[in-house]
PDB file of C-alpha atoms in Angstrom:
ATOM      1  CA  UNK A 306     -51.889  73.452 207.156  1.00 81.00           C
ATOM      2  CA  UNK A 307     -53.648  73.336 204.041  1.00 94.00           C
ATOM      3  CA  UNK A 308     -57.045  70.843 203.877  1.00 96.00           C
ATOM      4  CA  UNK A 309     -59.342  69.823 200.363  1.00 96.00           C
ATOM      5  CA  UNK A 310     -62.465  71.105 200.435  1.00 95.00           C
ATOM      6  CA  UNK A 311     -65.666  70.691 197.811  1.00 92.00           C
ATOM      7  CA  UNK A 312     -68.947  72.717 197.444  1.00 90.00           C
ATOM      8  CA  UNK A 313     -71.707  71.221 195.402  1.00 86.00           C
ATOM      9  CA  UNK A 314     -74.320  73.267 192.852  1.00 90.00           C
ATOM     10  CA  UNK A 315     -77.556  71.623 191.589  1.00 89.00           C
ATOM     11  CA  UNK A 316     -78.087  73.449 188.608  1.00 94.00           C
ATOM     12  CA  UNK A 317     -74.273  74.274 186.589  1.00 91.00           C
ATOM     13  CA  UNK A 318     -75.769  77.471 185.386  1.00 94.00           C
ATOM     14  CA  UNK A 319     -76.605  79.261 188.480  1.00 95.00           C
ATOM     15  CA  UNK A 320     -73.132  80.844 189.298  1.00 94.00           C
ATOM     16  CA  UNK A 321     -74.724  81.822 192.709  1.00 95.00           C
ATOM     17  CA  UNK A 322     -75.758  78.690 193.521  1.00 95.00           C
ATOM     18  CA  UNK A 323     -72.945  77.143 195.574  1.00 94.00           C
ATOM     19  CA  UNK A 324     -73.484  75.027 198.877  1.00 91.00           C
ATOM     20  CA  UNK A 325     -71.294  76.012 201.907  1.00 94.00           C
ATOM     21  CA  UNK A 326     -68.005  73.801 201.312  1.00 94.00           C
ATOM     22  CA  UNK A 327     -67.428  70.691 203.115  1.00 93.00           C
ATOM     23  CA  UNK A 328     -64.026  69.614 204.039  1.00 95.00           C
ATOM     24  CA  UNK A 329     -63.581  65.542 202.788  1.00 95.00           C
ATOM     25  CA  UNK A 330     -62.357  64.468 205.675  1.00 93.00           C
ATOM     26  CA  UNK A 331     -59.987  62.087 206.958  1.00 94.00           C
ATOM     27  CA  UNK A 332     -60.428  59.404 204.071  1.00 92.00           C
ATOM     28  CA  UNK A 333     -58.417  62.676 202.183  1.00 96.00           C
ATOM     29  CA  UNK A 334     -56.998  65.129 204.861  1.00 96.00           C
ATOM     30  CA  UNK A 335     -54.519  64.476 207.314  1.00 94.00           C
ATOM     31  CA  UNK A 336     -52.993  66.543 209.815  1.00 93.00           C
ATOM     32  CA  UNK A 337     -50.274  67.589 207.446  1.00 92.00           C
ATOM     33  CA  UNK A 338     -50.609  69.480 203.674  1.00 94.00           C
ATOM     34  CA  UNK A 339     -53.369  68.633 201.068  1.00 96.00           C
ATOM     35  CA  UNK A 340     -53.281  70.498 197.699  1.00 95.00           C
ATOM     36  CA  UNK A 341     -54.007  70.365 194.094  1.00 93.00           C
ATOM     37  CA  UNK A 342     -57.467  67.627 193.899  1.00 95.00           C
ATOM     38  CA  UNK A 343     -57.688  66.644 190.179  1.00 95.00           C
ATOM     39  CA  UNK A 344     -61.788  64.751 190.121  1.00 94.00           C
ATOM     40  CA  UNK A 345     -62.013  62.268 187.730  1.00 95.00           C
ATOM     41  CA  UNK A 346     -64.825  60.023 186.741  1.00 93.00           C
ATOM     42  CA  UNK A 347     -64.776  57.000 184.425  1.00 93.00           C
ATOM     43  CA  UNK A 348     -67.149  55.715 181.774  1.00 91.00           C
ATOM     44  CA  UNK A 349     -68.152  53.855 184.353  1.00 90.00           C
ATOM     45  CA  UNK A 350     -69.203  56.618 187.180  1.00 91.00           C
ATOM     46  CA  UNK A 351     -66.667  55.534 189.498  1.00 92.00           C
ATOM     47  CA  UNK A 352     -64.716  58.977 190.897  1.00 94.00           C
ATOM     48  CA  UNK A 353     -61.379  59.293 191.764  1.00 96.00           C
ATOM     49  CA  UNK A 354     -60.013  61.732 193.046  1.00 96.00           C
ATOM     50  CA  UNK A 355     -56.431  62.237 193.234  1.00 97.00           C
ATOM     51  CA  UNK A 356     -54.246  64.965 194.920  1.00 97.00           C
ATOM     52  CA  UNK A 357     -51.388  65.357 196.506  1.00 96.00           C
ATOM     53  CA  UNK A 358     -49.859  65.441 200.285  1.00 96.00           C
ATOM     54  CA  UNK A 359     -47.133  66.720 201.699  1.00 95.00           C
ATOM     55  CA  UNK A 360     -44.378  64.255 203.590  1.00 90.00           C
ATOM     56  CA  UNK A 361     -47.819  62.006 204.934  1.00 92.00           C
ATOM     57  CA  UNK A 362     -46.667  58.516 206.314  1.00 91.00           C
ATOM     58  CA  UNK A 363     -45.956  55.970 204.276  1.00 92.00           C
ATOM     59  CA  UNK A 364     -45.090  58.284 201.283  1.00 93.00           C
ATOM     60  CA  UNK A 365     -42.163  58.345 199.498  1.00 94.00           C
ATOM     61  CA  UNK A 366     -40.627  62.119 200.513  1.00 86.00           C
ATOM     62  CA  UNK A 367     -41.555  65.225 199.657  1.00 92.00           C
ATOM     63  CA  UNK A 368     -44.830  66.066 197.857  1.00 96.00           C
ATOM     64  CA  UNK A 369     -46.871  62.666 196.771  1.00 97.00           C
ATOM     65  CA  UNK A 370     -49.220  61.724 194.961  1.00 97.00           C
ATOM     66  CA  UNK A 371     -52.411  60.079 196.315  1.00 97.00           C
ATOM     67  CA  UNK A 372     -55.827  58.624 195.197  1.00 97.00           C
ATOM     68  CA  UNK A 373     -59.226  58.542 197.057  1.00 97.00           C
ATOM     69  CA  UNK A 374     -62.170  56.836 195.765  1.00 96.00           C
ATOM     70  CA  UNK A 375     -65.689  58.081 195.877  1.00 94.00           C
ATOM     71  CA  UNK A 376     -68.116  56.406 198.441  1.00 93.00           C
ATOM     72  CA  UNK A 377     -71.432  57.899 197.367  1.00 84.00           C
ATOM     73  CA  UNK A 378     -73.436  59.644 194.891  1.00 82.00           C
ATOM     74  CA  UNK A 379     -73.107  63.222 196.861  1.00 79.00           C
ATOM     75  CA  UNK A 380     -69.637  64.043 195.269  1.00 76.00           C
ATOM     76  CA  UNK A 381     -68.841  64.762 198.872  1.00 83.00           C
ATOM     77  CA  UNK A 382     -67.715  61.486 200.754  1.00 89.00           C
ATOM     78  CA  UNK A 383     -64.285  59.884 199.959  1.00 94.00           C
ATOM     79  CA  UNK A 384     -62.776  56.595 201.070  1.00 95.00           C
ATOM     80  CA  UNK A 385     -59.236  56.409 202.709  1.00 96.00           C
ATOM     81  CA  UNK A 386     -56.379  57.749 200.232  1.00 96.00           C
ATOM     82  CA  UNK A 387     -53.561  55.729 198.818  1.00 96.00           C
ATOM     83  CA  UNK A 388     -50.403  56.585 197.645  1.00 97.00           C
ATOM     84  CA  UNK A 389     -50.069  56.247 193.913  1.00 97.00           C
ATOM     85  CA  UNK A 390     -46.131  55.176 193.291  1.00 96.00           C
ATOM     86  CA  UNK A 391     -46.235  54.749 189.950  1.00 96.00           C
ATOM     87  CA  UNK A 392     -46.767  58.998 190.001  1.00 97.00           C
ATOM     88  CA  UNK A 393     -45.067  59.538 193.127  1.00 97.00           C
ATOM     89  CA  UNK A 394     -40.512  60.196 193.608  1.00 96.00           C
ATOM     90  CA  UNK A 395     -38.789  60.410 196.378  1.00 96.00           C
ATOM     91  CA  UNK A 396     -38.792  64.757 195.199  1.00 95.00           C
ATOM     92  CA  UNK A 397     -41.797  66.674 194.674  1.00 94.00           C
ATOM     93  CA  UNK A 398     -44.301  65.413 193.434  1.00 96.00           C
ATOM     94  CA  UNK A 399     -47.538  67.751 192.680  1.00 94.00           C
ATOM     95  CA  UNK A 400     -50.416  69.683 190.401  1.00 93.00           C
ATOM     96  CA  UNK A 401     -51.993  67.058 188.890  1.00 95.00           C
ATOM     97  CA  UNK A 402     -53.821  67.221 185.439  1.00 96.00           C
ATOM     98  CA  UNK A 403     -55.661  64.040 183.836  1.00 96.00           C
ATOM     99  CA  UNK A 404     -57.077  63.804 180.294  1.00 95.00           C
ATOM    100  CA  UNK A 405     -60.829  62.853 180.361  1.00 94.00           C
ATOM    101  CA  UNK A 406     -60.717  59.991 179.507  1.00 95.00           C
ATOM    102  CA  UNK A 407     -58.107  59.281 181.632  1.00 96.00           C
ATOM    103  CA  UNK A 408     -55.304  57.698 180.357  1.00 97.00           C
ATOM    104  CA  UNK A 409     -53.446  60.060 180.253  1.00 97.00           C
ATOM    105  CA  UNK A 410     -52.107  62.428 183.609  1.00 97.00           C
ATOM    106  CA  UNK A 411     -49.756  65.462 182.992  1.00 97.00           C
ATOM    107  CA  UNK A 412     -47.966  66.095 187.011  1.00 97.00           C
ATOM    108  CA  UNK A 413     -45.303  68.836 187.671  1.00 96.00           C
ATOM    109  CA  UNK A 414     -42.039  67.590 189.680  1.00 97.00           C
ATOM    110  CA  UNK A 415     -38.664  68.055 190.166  1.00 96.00           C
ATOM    111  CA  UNK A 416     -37.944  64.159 190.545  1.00 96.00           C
ATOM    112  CA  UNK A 417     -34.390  62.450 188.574  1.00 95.00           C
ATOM    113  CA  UNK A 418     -34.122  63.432 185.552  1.00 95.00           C
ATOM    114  CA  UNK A 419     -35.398  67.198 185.715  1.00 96.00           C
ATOM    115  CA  UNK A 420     -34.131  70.138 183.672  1.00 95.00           C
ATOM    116  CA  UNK A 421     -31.179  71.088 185.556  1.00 94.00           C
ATOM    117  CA  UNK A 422     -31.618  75.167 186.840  1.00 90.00           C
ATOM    118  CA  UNK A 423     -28.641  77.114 186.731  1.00 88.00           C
ATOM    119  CA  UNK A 424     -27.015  75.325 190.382  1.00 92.00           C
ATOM    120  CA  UNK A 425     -27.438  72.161 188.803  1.00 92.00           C
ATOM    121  CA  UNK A 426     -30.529  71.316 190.863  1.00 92.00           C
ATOM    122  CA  UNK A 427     -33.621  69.301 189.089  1.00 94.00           C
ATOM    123  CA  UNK A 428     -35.821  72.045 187.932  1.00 94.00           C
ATOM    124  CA  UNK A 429     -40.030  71.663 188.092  1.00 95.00           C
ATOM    125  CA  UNK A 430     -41.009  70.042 185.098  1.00 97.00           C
ATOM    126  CA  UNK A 431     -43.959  69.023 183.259  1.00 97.00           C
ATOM    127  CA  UNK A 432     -43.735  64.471 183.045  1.00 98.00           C
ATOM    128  CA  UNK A 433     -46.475  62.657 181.792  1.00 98.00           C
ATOM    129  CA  UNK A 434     -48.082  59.212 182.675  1.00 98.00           C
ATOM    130  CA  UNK A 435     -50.127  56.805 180.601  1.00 98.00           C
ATOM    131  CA  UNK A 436     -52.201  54.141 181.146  1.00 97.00           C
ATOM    132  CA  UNK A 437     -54.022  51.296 178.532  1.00 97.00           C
ATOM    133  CA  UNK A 438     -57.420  51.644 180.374  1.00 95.00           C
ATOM    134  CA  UNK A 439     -58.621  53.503 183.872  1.00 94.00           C
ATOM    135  CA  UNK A 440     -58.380  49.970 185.606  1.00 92.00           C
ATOM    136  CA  UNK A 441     -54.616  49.762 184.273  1.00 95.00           C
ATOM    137  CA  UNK A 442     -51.894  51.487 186.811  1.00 96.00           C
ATOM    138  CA  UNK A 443     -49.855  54.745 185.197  1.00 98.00           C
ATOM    139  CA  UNK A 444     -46.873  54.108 183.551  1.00 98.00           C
ATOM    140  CA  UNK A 445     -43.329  55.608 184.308  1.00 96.00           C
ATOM    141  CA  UNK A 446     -43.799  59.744 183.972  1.00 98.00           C
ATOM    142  CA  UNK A 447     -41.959  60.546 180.942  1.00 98.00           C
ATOM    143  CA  UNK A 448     -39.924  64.572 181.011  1.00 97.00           C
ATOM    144  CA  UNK A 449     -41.830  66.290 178.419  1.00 96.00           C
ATOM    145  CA  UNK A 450     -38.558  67.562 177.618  1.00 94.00           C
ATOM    146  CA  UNK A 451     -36.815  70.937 175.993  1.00 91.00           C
ATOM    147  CA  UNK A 452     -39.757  71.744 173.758  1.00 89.00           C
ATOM    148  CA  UNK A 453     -41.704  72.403 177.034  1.00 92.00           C
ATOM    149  CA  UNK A 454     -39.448  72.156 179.912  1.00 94.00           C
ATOM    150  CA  UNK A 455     -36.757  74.417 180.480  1.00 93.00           C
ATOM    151  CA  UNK A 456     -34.188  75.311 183.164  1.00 93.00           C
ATOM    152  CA  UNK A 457     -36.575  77.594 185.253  1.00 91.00           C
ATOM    153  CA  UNK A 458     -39.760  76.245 186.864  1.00 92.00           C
ATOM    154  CA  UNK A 459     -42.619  74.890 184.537  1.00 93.00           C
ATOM    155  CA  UNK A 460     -45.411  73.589 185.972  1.00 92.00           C
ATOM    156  CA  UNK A 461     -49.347  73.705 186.960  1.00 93.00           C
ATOM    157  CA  UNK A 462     -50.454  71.950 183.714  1.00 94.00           C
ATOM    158  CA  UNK A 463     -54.080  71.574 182.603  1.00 94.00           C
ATOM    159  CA  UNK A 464     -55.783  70.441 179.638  1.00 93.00           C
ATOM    160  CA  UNK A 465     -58.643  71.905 177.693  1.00 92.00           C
ATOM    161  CA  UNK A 466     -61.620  70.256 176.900  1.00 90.00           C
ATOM    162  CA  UNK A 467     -61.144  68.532 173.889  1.00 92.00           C
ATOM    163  CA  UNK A 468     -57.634  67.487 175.753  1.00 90.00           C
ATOM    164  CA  UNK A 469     -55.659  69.474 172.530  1.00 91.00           C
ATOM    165  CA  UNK A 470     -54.573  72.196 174.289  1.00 92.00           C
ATOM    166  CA  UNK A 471     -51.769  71.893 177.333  1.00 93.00           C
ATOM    167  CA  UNK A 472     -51.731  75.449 179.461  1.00 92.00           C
ATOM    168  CA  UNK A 473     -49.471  75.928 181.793  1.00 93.00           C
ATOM    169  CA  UNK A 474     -46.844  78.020 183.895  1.00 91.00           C
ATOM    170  CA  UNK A 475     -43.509  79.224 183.878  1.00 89.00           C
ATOM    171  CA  UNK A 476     -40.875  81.324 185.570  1.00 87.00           C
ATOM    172  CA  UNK A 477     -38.604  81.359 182.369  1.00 84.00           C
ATOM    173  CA  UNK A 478     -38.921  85.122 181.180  1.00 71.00           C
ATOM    174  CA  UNK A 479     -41.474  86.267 178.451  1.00 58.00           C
ATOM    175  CA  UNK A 480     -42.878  82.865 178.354  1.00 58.00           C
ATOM    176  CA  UNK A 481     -46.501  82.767 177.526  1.00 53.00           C
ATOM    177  CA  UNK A 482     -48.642  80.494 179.385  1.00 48.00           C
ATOM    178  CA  UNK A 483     -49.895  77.946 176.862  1.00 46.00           C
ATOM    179  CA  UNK A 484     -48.866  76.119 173.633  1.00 46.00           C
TER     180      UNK A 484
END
């Protein structure tokens, strides 16, 4: 079983300077999988951070999508998760990548609608959520579709910086990992 775990460093250019992780609990973990935390904060300093589980109670199948919301300053301590289901299918659901300002979250699934693979099975693809503002739920994910999706497994997205930039991975052969 797989739990989320966080180390802290006071100053970002010490590269040696890492804390001995902490695991985030039960507010996060469960007794089943944890993977993929995606931290957000808003203009606001509220932080969220979102991740997904594997089959947990009240989910909706496979791999879901959940939220946890920071309950102190330490980066460290995380209130009880919920299950986003405006991100989450009854397929899998996982590898989470939000834009910084947040309205915008890039997820890799295999839910209705996928890319077919060559059985006819929904393929992992790269969807896409929006939102109007961070206190605004996420929309429908939207299939990126053919110019980034393809048959064979795409997935792991993540963002640059500047949010311009989309990298991610694929089984599909001599694919490059970017755009």
């Amino acid at each position: 079983l797989s739990d989320i775990w966080a180390a802290h460093r006071h100053d970002a250019h010490d590269d040696f300077g890492w804390e001995t992780p902490v695991n985030l609990g039960p507010g996060v973990n469960s007794s089943l999988n944890e993977d993929g935390p995606t931290y957000f904060e808003d203009e606001n300093g509220a932080v969220t951070l979102y991740f997904t589980s594997f089959q947990r109670p009240g989910g909706l199948g496979d791999w879901d999508i959940y939220a946890s919301q920071s309950t102190g300053d330490d980066h460290l301590s995380f209130g009880p998760a919920t299950l986003v289901t405006e991100l989450s299918s009854p397929r899998g659901d996982t590898r989470t990548s939000i834009r910084r300002d947040g309205l915008e979250m890039f997820i890799t699934s295999n839910r209705a609608g996928s890319i077919p693979d060559a059985l006819g099975v929904p393929s992992l693809d790269i969807w896409v959520s929006t939102r109007a503002s961070t206190a605004d739920p996420w929309s429908t994910p939207v299939n990126l579709g053919a110019s980034i999706n393809t048959a064979a497994a795409d997935g792991a997205p993540s963002l640059s910086f500047d949010g311009l930039t989309l990298y991610f991975d694929s089984t599909l052969a001599g694919r490059t990992r970017d755009l």
